[in-house]
mmCIF file of C-alpha atoms in Angstrom:
data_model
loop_
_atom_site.group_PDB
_atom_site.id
_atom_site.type_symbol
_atom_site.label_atom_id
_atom_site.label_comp_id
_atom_site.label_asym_id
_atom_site.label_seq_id
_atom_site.Cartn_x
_atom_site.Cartn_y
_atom_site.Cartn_z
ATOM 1 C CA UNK U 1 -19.620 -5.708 -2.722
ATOM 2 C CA UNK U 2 -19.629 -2.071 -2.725
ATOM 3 C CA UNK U 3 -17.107 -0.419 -4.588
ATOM 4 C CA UNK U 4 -16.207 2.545 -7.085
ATOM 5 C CA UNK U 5 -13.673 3.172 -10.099
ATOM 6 C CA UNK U 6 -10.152 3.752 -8.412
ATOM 7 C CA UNK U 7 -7.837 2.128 -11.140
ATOM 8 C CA UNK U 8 -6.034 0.070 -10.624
ATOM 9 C CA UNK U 9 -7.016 -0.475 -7.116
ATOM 10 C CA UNK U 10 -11.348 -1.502 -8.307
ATOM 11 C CA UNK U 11 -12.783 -1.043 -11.841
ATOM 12 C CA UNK U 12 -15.400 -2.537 -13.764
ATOM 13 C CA UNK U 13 -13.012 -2.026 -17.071
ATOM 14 C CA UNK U 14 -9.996 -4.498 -15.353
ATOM 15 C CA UNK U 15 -10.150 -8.152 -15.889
ATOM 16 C CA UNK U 16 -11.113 -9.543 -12.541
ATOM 17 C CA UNK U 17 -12.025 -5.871 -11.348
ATOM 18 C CA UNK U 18 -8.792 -4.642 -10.583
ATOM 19 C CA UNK U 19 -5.868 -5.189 -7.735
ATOM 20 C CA UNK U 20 -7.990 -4.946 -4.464
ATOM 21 C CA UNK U 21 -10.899 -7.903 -6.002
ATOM 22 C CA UNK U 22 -7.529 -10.095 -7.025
ATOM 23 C CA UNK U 23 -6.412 -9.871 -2.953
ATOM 24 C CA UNK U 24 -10.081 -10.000 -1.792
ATOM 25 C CA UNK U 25 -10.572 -13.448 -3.489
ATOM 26 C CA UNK U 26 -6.773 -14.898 -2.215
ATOM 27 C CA UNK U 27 -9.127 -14.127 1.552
ATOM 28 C CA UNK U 28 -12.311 -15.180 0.388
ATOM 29 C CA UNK U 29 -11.168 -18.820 -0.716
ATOM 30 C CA UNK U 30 -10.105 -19.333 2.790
ATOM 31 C CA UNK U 31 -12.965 -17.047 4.463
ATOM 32 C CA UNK U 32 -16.067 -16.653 2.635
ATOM 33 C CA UNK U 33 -18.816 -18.810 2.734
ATOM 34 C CA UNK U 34 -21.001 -17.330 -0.252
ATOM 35 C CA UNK U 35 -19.959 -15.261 -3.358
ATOM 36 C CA UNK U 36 -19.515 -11.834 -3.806
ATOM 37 C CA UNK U 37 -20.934 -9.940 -6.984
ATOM 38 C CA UNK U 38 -18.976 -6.586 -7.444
ATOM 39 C CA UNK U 39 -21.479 -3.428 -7.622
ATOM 40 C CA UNK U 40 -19.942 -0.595 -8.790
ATOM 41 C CA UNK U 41 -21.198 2.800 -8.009
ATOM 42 C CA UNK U 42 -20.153 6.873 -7.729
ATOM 43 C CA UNK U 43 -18.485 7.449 -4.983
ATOM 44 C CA UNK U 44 -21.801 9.931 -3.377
ATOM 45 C CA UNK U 45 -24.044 6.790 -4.013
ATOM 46 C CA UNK U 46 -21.667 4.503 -2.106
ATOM 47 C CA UNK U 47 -21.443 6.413 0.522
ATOM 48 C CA UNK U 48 -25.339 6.768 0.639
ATOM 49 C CA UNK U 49 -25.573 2.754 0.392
ATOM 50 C CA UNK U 50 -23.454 2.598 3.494
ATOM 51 C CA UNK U 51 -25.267 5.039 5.124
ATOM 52 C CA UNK U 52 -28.680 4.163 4.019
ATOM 53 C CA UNK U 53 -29.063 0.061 3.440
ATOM 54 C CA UNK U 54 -27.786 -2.974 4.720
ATOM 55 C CA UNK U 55 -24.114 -3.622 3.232
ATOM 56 C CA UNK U 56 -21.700 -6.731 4.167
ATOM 57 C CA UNK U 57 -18.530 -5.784 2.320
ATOM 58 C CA UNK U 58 -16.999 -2.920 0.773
ATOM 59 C CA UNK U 59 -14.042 -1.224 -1.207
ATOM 60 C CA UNK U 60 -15.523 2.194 -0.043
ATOM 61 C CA UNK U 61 -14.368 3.528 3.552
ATOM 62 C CA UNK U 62 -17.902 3.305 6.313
ATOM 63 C CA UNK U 63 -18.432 6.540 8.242
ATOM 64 C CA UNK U 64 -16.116 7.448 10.452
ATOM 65 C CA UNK U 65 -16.549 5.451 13.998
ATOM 66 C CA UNK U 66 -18.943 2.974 12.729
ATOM 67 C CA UNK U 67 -18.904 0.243 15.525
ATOM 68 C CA UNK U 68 -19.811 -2.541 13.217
ATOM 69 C CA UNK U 69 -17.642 -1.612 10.642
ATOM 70 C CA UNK U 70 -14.463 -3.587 10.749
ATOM 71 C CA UNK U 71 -11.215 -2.810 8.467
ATOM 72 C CA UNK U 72 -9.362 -5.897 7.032
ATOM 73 C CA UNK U 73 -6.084 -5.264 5.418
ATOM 74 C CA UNK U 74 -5.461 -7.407 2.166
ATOM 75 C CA UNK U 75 -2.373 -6.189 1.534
ATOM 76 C CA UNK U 76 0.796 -4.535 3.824
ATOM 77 C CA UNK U 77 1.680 -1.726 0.614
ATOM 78 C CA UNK U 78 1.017 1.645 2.207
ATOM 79 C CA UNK U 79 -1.181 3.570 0.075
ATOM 80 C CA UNK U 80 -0.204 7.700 0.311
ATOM 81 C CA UNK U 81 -2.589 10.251 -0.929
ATOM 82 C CA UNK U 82 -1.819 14.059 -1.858
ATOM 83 C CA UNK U 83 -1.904 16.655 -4.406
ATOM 84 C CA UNK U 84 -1.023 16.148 -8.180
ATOM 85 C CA UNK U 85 0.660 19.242 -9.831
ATOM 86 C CA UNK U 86 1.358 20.392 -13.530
ATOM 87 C CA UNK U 87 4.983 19.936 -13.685
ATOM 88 C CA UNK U 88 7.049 22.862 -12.932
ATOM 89 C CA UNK U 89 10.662 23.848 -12.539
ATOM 90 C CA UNK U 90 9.636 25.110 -9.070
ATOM 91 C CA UNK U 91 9.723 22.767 -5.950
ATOM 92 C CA UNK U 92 6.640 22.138 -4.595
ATOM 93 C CA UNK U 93 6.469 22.348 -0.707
ATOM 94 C CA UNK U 94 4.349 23.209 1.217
ATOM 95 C CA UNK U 95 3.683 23.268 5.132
ATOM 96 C CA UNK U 96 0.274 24.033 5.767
ATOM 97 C CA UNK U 97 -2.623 23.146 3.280
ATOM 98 C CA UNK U 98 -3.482 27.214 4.168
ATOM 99 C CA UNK U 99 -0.873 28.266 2.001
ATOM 100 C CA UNK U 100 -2.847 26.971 -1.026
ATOM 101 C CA UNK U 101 -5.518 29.193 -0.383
ATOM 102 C CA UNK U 102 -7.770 30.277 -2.885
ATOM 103 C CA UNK U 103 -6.180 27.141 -5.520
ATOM 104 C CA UNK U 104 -8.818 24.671 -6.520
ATOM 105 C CA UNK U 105 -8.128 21.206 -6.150
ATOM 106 C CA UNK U 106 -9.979 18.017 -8.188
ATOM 107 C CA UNK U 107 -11.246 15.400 -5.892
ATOM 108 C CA UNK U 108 -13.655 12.474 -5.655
ATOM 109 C CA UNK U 109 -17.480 13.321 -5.202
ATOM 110 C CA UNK U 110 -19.119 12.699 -1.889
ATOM 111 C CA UNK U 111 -22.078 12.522 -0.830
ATOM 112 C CA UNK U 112 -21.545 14.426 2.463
ATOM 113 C CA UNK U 113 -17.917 15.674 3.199
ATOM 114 C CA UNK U 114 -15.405 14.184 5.044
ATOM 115 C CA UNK U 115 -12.334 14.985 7.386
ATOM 116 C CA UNK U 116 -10.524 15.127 4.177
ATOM 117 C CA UNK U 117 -13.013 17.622 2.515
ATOM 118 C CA UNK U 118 -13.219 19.564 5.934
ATOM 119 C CA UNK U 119 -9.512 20.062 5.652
ATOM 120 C CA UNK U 120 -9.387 21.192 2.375
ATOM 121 C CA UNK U 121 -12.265 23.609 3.044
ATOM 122 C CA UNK U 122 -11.055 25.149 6.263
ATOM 123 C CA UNK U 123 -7.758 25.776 4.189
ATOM 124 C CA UNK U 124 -10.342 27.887 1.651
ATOM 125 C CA UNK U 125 -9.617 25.981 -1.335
ATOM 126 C CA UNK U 126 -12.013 25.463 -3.932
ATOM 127 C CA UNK U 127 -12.999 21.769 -4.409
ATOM 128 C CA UNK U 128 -14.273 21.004 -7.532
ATOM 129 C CA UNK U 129 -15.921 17.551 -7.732
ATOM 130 C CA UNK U 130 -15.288 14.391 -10.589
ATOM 131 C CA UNK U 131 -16.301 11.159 -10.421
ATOM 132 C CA UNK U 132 -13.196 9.077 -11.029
ATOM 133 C CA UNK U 133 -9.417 10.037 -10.389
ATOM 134 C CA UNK U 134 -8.412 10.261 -13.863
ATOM 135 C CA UNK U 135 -11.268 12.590 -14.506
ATOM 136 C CA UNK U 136 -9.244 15.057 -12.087
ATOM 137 C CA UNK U 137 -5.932 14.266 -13.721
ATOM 138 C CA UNK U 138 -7.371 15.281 -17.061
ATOM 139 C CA UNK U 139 -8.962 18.537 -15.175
ATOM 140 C CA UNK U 140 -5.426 19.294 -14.139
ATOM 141 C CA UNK U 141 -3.669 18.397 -17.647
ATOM 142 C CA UNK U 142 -6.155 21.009 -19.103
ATOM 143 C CA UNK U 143 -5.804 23.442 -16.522
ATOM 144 C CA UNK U 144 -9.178 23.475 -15.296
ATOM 145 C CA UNK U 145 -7.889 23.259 -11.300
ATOM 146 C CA UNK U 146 -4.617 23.558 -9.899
ATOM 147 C CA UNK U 147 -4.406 20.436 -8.126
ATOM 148 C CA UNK U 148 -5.556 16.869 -8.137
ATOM 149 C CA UNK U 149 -6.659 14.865 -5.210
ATOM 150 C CA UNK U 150 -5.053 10.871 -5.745
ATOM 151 C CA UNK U 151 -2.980 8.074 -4.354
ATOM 152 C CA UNK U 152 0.752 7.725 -5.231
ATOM 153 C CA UNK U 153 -0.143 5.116 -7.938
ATOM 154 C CA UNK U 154 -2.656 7.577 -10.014
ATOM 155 C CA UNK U 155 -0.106 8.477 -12.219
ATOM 156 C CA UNK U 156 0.653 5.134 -13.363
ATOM 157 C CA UNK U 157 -2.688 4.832 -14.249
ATOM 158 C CA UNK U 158 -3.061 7.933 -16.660
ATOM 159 C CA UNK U 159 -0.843 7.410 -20.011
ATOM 160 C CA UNK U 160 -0.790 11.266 -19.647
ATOM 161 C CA UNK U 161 2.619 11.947 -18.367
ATOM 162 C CA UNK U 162 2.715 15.939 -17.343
ATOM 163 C CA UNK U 163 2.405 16.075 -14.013
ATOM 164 C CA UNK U 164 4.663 15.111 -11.287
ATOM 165 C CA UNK U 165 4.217 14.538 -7.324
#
């Protein structure tokens, strides 16, 4: 089982590795034949397992239009990702990710960049690259980048309580 830290979603720190393994194993007692053993890896070398070696299941997202891959929802809760801010008495909207031009924004190493990279990029922000989501959180808190790449439950997972969505 491929996966990487993304508290509280998967993590090797969590008893019974985290939210996602507690829905995977509600499925597997009905669907799984054979255990699982979690193996928890970077984010670049996931993707380069995927890419690279035979895999069966995974936390981490397969390429994009891979025709064996199939996606099984565990759970209906819609997961939204965006950009973490220091909090400031300004509102912060935006329309077009071009208007953050030249800001840097944390996000989760790859191993080759993705349509979520690409966007970022052709916007001509600088990405700077961690290998966990509170690692960019704590980039942010100490003013290292201007954003933060994460899900809308990151900030439950930091007791670091500066920054707002």
């Amino acid at each position: 089982m491929i996966s990487i830290e993304y508290p509280p979603f998967t993590s090797n720190d969590i008893n019974g590795y985290g939210i996602n393994f507690k829905l995977l194993e509600k499925y597997a007692t009905d669907n799984f034949k054979t255990p699982y053993q979690p193996l928890f890896v970077p984010p670049a070398r996931a993707q380069k397992l995927m890419r690279t070696s035979d895999w069966c299941i995974s936390f981490y997202p397969p390429k994009p239009n891979d025709k064996y891959a199939k996606f099984l929802p565990l759970s209906d809760e819609v997961i939204k990702l965006g950009l973490y801010r220091l909090k400031n008495y300004k509102p912060f909207e935006w329309q077009q990710l071009s208007e953050l031009k030249n800001k840097s924004v944390a996000l989760l190493r790859p191993s080759k960049e993705g349509p979520i990279h690409q966007q970022l990029i052709e916007a001509k922000m600088k990405l700077v690259f961690v290998e966990t989501v509170e690692q960019g959180l704590s980039m942010l808190i100490h003013k290292r980048v201007d954003y933060a790449f994460g899900d809308n439950t990151a900030i439950k997972q930091t007791s670091k309580q500066l920054l707002v969505r």
